[in-house]
Short mmCIF file of C-alpha atoms in Angstrom, two decimals:
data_model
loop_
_atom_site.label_atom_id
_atom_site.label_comp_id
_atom_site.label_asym_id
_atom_site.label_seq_id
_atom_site.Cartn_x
_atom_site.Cartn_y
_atom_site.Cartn_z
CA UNK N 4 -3.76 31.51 18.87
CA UNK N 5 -6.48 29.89 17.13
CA UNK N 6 -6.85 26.44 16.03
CA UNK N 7 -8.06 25.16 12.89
CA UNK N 8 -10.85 22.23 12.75
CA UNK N 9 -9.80 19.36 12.05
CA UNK N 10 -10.60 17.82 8.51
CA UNK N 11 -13.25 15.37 7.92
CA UNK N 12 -11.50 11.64 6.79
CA UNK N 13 -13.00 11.81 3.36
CA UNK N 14 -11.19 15.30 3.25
CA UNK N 15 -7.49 14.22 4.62
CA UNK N 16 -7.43 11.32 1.90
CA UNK N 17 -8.37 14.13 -0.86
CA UNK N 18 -5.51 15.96 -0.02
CA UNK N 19 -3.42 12.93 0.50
CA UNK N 20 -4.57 11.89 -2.76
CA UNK N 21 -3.77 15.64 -4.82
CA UNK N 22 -0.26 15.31 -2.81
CA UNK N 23 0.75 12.07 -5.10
CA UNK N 24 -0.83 13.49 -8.00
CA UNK N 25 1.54 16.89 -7.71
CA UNK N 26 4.27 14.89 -7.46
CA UNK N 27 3.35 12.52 -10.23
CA UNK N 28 4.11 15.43 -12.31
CA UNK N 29 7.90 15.40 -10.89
CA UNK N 30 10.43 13.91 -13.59
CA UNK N 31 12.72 12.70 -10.79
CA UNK N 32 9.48 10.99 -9.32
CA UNK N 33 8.48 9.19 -12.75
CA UNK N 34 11.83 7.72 -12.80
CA UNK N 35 11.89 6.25 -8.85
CA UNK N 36 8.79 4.33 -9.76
CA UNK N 37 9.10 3.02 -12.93
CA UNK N 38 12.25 1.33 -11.18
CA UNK N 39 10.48 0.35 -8.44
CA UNK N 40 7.66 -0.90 -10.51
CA UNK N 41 9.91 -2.76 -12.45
CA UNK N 42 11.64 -3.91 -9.20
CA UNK N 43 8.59 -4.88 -7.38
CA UNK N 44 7.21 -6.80 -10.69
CA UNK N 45 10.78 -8.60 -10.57
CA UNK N 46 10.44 -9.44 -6.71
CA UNK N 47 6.94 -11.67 -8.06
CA UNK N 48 8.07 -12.78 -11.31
CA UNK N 49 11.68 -13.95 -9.98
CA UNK N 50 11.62 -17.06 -7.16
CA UNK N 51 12.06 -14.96 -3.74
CA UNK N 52 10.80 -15.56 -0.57
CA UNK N 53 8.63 -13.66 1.21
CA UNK N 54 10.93 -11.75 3.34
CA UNK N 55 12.83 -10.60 0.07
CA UNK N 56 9.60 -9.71 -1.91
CA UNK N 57 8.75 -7.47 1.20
CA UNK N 58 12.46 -5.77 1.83
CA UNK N 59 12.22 -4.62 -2.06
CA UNK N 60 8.68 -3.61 -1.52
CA UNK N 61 9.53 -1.82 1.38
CA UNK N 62 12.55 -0.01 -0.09
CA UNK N 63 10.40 1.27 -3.40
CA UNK N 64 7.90 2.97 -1.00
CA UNK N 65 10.82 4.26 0.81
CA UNK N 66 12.83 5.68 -2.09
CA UNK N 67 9.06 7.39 -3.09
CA UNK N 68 8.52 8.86 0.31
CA UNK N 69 11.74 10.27 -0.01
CA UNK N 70 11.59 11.71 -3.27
CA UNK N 71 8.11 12.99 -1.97
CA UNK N 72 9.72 14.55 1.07
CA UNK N 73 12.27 16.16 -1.47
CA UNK N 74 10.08 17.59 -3.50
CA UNK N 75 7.58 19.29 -0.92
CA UNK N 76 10.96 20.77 0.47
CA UNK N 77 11.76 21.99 -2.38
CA UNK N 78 8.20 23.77 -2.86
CA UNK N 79 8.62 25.43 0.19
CA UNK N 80 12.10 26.63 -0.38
CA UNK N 81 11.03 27.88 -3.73
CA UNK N 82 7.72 29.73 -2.09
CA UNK N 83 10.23 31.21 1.27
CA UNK N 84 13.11 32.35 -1.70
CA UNK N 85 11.86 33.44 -5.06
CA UNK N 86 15.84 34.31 -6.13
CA UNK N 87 18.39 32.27 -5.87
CA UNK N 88 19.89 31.88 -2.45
CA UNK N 89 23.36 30.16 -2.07
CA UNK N 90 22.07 28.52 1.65
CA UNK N 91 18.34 27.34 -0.07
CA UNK N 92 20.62 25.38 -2.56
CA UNK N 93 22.88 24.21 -0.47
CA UNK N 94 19.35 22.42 1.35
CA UNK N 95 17.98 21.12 -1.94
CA UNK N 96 21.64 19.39 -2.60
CA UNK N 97 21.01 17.68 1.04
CA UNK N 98 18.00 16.92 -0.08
CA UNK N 99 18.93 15.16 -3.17
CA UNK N 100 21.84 14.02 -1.27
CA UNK N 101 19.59 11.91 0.91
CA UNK N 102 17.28 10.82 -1.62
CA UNK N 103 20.49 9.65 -3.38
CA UNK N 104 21.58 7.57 -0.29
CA UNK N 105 18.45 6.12 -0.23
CA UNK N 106 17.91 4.87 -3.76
CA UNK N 107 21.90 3.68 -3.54
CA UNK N 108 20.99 1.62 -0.71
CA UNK N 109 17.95 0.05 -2.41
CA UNK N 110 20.08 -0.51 -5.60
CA UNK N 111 22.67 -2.31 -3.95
CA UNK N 112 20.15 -4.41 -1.74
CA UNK N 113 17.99 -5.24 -5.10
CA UNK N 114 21.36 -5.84 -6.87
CA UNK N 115 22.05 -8.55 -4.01
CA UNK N 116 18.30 -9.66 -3.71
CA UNK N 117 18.18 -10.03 -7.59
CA UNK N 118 21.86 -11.74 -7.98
CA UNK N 119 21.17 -14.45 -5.31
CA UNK N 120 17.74 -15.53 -7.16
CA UNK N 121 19.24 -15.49 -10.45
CA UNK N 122 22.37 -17.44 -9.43
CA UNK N 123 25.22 -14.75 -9.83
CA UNK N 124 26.05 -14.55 -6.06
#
């Protein structure tokens, strides 16, 4: 088996860089961060402190990964199966499953992070 070279630094961050911008075409991706952008601008506009500024920061990057781990998946799937293929969708709902269970988790913890500052909780 032959190995391939490994890419120059300049070269990883190119592809790193045409990764987010195929997925900035994604409508499901558009939506996760315009929440989190309006959840992160929230986190500086609204009195928080530091260690709740940096859980919803962390939980918008995580939600993106997520939906960026989706949608590669789902790529592949789509390049393994051109037809439709009743165990390939049954993978995609998983996917979406789990990016589901992640974006419920950061809504509930920005729903409690967000009702605390503004006096609701």
């Amino acid at each position: 088996m032959e190995f391939k070279r490994k890419q120059s630094l300049p070269a990883s961050f190119r592809n790193a860089f045409r990764g987010v911008w195929l997925v900035l075409q994604e409508r499901s991706f558009l939506i996760q961060l315009a929440a989190g952008a309006i959840a992160v601008t929230l986190a500086f506009i609204l009195t928080l402190s530091d260690t709740s500024r940096i859980i919803i920061i962390l939980l918008t990057f995580l939600v993106l990964g997520a939906e960026m781990f989706n949608s590669a998946v789902e790529y592949l799937l789509d390049f393994v199966k051109k037809d439709h293929d009743p165990d390939i969708a049954r993978v995609k709902d998983i996917l979406a499953g789990a990016v589901m269970v992640f974006s419920l988790s950061a809504l509930i913890i920005g729903i409690w992070i967000f009702g605390r500052a503004l006096g609701f909780f």
